[in-house]
mmCIF file of N, CA and C in Angstrom:
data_model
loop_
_atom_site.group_PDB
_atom_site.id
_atom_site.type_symbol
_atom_site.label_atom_id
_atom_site.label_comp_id
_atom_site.label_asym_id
_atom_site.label_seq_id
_atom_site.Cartn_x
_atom_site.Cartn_y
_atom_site.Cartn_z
ATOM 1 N N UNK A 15 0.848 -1.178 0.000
ATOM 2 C CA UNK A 15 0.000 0.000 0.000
ATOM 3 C C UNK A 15 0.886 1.231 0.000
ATOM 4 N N UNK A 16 0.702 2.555 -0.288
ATOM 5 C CA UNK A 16 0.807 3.899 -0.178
ATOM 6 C C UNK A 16 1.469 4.202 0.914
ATOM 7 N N UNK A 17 2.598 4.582 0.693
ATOM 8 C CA UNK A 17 3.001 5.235 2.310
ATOM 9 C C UNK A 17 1.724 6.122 3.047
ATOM 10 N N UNK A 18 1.854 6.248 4.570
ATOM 11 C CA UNK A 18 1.431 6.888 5.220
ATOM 12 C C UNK A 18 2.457 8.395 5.972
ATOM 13 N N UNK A 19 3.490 7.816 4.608
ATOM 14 C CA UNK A 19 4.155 9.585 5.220
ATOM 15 C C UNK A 19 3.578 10.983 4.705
ATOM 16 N N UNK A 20 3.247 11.641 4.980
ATOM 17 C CA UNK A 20 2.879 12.975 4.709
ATOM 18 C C UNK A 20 3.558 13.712 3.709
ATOM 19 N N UNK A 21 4.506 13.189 2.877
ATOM 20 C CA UNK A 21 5.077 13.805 2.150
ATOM 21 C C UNK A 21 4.510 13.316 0.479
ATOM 22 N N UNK A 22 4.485 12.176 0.743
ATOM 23 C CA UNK A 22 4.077 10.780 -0.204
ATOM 24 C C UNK A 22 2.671 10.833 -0.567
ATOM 25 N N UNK A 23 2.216 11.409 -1.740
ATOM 26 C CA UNK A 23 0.944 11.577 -2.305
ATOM 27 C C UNK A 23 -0.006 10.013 -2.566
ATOM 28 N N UNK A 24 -1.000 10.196 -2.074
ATOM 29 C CA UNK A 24 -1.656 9.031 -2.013
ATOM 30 C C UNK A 24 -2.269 8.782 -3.999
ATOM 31 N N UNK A 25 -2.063 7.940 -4.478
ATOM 32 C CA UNK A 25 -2.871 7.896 -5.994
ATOM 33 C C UNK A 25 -4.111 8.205 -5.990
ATOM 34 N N UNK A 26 -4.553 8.796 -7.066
ATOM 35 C CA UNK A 26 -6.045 9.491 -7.459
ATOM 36 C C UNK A 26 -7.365 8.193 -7.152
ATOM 37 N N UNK A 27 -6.878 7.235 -7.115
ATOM 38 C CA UNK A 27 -7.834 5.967 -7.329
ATOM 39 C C UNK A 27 -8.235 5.863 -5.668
ATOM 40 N N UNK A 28 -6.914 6.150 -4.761
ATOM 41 C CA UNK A 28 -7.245 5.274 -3.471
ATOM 42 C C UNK A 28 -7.460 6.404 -2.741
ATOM 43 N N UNK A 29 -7.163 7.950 -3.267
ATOM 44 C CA UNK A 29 -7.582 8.977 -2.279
ATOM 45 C C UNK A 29 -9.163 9.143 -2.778
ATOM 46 N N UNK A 30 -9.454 8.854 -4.124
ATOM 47 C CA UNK A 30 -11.524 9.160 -4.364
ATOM 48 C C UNK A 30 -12.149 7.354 -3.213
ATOM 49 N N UNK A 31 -11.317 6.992 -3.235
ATOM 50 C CA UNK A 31 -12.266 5.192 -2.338
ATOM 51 C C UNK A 31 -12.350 5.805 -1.087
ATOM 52 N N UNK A 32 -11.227 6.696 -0.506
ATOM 53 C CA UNK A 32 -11.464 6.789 1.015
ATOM 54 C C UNK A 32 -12.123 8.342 1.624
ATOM 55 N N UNK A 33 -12.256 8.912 0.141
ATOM 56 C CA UNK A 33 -13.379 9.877 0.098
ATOM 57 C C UNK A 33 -14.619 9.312 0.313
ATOM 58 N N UNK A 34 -15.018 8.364 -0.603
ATOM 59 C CA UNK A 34 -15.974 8.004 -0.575
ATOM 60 C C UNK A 34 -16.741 7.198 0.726
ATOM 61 N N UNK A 35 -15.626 6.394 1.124
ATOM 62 C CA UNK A 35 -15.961 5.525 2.477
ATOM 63 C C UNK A 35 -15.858 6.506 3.659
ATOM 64 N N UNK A 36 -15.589 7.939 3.479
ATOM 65 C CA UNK A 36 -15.542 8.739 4.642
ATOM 66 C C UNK A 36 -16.997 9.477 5.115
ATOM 67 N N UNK A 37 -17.597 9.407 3.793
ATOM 68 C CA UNK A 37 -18.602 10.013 4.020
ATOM 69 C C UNK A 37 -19.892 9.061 4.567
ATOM 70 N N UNK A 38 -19.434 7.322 4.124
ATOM 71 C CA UNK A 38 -20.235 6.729 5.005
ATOM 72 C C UNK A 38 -19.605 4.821 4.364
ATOM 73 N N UNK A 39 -19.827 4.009 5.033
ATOM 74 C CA UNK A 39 -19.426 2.755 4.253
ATOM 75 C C UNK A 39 -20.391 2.570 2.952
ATOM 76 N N UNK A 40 -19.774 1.485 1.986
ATOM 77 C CA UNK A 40 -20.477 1.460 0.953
ATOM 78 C C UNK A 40 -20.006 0.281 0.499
ATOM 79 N N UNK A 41 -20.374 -0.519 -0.626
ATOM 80 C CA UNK A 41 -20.319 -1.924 -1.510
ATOM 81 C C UNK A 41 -19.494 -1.195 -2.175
ATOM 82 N N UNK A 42 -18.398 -2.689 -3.137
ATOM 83 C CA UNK A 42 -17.912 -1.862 -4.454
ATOM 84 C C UNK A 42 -18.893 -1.407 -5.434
ATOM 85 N N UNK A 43 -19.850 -1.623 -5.931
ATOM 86 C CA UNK A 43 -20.190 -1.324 -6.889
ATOM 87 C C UNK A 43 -20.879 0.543 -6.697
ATOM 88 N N UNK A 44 -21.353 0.338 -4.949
ATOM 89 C CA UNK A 44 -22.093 2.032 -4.674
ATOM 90 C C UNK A 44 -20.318 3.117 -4.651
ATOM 91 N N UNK A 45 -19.025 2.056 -4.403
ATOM 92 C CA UNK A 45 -17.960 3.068 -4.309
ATOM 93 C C UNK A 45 -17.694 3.888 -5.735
ATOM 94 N N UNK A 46 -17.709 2.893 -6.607
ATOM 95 C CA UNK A 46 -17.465 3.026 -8.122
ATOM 96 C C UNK A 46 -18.269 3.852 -8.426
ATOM 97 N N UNK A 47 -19.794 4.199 -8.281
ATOM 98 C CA UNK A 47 -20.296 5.111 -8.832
ATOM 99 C C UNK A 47 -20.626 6.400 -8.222
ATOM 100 N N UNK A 48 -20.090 6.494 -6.687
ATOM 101 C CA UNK A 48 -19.925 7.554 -6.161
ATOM 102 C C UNK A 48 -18.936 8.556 -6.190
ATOM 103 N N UNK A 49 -17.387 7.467 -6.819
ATOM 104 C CA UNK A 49 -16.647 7.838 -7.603
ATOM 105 C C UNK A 49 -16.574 8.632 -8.906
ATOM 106 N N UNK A 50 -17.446 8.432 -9.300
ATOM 107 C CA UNK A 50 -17.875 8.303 -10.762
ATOM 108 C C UNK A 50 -18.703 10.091 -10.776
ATOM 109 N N UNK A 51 -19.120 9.753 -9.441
ATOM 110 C CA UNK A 51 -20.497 11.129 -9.458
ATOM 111 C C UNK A 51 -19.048 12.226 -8.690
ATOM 112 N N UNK A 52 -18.947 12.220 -7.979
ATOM 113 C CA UNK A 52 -17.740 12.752 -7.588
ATOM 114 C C UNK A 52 -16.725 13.633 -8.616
ATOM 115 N N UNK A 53 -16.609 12.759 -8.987
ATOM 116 C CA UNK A 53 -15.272 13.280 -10.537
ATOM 117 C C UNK A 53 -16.260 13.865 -11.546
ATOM 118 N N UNK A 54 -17.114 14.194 -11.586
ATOM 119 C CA UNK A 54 -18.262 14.497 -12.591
ATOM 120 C C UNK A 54 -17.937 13.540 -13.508
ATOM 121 N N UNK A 55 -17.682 12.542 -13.408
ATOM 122 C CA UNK A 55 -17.443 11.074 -14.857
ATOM 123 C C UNK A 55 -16.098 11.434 -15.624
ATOM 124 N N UNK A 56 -15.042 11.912 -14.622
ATOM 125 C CA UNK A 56 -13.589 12.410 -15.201
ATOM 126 C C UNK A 56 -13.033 10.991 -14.797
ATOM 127 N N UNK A 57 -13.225 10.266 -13.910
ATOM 128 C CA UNK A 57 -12.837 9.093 -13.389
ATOM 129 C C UNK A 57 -13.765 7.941 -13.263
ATOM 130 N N UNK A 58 -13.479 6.896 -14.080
ATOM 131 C CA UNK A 58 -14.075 5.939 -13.953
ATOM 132 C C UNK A 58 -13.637 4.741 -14.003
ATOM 133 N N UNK A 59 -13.219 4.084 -12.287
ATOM 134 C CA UNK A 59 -12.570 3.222 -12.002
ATOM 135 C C UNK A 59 -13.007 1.706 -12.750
ATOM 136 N N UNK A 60 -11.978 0.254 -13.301
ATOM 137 C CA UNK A 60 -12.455 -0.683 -13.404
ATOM 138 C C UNK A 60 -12.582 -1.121 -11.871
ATOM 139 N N UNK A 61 -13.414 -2.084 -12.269
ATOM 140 C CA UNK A 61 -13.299 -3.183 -10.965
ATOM 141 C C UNK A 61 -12.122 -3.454 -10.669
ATOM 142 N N UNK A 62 -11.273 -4.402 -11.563
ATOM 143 C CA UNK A 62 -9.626 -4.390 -11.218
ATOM 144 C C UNK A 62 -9.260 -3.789 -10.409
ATOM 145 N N UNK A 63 -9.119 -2.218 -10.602
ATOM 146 C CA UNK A 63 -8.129 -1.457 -10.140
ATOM 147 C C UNK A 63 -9.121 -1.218 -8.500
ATOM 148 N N UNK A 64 -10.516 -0.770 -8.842
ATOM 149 C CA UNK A 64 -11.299 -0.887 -7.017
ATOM 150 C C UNK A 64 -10.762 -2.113 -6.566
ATOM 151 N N UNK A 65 -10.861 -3.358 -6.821
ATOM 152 C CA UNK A 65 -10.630 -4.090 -5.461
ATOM 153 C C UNK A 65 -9.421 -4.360 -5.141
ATOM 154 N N UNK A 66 -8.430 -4.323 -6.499
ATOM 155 C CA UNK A 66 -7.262 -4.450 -6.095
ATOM 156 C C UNK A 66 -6.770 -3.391 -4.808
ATOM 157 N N UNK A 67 -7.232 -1.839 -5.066
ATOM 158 C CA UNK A 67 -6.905 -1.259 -3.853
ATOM 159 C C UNK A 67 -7.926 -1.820 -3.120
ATOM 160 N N UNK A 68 -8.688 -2.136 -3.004
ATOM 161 C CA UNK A 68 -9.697 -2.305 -1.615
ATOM 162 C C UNK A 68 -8.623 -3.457 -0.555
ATOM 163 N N UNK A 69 -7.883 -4.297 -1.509
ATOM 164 C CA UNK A 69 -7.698 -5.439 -1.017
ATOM 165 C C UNK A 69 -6.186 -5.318 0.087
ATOM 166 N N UNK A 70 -5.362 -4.023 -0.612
ATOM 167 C CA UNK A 70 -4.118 -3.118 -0.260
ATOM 168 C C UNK A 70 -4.872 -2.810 1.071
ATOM 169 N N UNK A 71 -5.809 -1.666 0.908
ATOM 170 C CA UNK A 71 -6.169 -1.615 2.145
ATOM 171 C C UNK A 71 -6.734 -1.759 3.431
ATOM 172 N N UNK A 72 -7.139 -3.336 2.735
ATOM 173 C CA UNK A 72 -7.624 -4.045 3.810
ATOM 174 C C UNK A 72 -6.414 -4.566 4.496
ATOM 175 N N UNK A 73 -6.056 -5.375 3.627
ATOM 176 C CA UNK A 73 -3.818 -5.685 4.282
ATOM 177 C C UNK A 73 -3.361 -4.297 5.300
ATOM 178 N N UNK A 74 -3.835 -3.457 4.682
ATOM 179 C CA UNK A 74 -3.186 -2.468 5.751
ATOM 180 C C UNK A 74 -3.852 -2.078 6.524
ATOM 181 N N UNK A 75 -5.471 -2.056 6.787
ATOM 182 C CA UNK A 75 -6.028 -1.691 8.140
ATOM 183 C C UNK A 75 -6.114 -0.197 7.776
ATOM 184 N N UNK A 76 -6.645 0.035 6.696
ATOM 185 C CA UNK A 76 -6.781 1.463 6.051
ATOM 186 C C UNK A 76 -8.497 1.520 5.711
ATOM 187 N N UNK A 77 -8.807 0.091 5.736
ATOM 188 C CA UNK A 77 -10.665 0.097 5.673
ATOM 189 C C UNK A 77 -10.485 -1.547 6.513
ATOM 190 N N UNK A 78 -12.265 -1.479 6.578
ATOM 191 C CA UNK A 78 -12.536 -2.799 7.104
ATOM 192 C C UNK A 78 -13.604 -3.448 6.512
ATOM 193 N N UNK A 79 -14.265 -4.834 6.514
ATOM 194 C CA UNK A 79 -15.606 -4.880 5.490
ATOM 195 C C UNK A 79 -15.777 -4.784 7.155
ATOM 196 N N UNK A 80 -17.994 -4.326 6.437
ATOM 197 C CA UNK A 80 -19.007 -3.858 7.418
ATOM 198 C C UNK A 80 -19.813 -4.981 6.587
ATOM 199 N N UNK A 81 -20.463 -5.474 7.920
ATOM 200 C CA UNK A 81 -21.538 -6.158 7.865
ATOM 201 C C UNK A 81 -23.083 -5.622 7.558
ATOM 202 N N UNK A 82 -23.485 -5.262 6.432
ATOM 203 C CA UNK A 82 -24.560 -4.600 5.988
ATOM 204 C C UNK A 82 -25.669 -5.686 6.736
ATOM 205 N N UNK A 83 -27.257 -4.555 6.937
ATOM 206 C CA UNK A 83 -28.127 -5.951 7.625
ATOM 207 C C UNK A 83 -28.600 -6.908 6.412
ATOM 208 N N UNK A 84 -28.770 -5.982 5.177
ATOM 209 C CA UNK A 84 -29.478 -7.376 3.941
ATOM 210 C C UNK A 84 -28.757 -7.290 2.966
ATOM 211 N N UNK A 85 -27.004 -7.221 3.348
ATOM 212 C CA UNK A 85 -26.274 -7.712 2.274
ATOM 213 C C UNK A 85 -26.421 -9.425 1.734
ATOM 214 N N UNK A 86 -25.970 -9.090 0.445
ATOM 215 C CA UNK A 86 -25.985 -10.484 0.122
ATOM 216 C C UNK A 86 -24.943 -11.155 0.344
ATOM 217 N N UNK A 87 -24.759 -12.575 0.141
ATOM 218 C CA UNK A 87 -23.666 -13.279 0.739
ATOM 219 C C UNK A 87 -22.254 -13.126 -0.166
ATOM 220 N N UNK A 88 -22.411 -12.232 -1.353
ATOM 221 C CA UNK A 88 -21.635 -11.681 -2.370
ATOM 222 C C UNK A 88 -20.839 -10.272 -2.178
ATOM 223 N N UNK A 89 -21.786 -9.886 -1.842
ATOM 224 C CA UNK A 89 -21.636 -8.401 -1.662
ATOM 225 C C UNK A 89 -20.795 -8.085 -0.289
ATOM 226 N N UNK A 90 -19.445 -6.974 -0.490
ATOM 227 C CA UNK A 90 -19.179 -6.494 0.814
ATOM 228 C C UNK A 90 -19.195 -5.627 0.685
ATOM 229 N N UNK A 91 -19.506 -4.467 1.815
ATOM 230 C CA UNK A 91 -19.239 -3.562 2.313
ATOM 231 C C UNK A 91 -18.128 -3.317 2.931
ATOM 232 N N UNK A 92 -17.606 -1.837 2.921
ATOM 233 C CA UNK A 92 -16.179 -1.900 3.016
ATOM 234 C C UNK A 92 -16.168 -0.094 3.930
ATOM 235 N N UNK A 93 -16.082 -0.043 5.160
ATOM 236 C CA UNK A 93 -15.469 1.171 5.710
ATOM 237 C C UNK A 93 -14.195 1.854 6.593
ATOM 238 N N UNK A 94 -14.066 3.168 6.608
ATOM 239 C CA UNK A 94 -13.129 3.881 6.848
ATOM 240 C C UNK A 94 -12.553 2.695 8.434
ATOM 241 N N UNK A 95 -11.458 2.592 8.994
ATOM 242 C CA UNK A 95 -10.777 2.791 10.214
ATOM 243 C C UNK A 95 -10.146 3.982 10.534
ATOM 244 N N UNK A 96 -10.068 3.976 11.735
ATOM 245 C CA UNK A 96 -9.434 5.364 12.602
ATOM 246 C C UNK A 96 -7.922 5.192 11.187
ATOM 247 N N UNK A 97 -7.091 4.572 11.076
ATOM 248 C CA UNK A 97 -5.645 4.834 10.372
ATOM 249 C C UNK A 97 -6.257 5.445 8.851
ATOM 250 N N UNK A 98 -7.378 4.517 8.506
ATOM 251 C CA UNK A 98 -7.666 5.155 7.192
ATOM 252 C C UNK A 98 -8.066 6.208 7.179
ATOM 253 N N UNK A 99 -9.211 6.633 8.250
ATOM 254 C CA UNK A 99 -9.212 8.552 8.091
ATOM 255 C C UNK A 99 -8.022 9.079 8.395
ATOM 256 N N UNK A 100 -7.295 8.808 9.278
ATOM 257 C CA UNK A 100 -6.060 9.581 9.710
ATOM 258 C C UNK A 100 -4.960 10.085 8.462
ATOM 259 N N UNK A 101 -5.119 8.652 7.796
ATOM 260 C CA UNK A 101 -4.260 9.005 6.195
ATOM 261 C C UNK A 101 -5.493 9.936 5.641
ATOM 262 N N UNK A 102 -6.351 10.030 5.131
ATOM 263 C CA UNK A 102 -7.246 10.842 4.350
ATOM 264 C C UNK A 102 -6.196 12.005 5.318
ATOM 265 N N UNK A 103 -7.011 12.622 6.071
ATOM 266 C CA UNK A 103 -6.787 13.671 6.776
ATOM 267 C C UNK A 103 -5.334 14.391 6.628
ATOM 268 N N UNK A 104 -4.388 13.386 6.443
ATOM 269 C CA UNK A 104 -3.170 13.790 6.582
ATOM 270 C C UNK A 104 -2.607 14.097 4.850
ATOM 271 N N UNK A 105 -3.473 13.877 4.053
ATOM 272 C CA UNK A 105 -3.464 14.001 2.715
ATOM 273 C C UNK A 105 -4.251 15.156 2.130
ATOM 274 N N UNK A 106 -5.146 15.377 2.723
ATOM 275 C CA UNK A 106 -6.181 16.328 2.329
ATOM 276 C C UNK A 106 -5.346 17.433 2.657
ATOM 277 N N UNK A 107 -4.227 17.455 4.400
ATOM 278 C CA UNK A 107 -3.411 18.788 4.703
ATOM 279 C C UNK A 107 -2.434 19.034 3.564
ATOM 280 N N UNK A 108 -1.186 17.686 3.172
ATOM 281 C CA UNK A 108 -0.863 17.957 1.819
ATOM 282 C C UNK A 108 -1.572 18.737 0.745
ATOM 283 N N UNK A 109 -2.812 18.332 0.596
ATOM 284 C CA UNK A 109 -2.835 19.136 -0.712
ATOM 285 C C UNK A 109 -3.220 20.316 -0.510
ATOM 286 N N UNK A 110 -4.105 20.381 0.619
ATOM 287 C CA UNK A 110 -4.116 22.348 0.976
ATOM 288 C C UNK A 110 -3.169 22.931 1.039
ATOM 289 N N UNK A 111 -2.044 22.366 1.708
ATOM 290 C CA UNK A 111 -0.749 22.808 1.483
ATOM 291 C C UNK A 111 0.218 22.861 0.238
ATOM 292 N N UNK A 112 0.296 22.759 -0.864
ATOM 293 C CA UNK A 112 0.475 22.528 -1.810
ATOM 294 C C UNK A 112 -0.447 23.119 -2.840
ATOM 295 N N UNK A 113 -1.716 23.646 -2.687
ATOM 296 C CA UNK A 113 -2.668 24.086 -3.339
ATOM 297 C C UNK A 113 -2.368 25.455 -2.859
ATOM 298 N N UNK A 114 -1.761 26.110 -1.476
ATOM 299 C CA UNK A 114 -1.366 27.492 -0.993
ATOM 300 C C UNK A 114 -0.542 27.629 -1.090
ATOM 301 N N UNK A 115 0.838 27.242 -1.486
ATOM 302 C CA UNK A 115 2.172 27.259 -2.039
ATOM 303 C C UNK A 115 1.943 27.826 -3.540
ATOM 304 N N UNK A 116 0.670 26.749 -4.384
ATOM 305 C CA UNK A 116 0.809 26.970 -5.823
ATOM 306 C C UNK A 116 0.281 28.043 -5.820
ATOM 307 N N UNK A 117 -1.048 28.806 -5.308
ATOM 308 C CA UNK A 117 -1.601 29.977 -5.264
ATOM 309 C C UNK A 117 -0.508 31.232 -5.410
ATOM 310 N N UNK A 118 0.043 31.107 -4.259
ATOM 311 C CA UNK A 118 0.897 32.181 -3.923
ATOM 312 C C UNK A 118 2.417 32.510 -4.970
ATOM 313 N N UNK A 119 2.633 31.532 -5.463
ATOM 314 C CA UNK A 119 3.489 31.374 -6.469
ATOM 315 C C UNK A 119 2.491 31.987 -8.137
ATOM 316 N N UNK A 120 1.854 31.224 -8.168
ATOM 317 C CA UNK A 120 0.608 32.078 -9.611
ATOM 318 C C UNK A 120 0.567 33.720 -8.826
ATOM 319 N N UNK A 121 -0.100 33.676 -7.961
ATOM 320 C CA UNK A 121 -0.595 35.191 -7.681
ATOM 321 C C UNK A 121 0.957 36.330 -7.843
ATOM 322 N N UNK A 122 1.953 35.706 -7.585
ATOM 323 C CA UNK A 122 3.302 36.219 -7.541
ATOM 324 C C UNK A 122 3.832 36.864 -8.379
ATOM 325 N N UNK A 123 3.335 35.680 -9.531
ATOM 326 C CA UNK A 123 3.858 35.722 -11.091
ATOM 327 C C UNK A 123 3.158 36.816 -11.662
ATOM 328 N N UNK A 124 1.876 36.653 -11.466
ATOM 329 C CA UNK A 124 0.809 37.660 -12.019
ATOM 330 C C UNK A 124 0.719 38.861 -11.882
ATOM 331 N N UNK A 125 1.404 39.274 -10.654
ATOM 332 C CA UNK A 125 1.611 40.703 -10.270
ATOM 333 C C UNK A 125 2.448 41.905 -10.742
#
């Protein structure tokens, strides 16, 4: 999986999954298209590439499956752990930080 150092940009694929699972748990198929609604349809993950990360961050304790009450015996649900928000969180400061660096550098230029 992705480092959890703060310096180390998480990939576009596994920072929209733990967007998505932050805002509440979900199946692959509701992640993929919340993904999907998210990116306004700029991103549209295969299955491949969702479970392959799902599966990274289950190895790492970055999500967990949730026991839905009328999931099917197919279907998992998959949500945030305390480490997996903690990485969101610590990624989201990267890019604000990095998004106010680039600002101030454009606004610089422009002047």
């Amino acid at each position: 999986m992705e480092s959890a150092d703060p310096s180390t940009p998480l990939s576009e694929p596994v920072l929209l999954i733990l967007l998505s699972l932050a805002e509440q748990p979900r199946h692959g198929y509701s992640i993929l298209k919340d993904i999907e609604e998210m990116s306004t349809g700029r991103v549209v993950l295969s299955t491949g590439t969702l479970y392959g990360a799902l599966r990274r961050m289950l190895d790492d304790k970055w999500i967990e499956r949730f026991e839905e009450d009328e999931a099917s015996r197919d279907r998992h649900a998959y949500k945030l752990t305390p480490k997996g928000r903690q990485n969101l969180r610590m990624e989201v400061a990267r890019m604000k930080q990095l998004t106010r660096l680039a600002s101030l550098r454009v606004s610089a230029k422009e002047a």
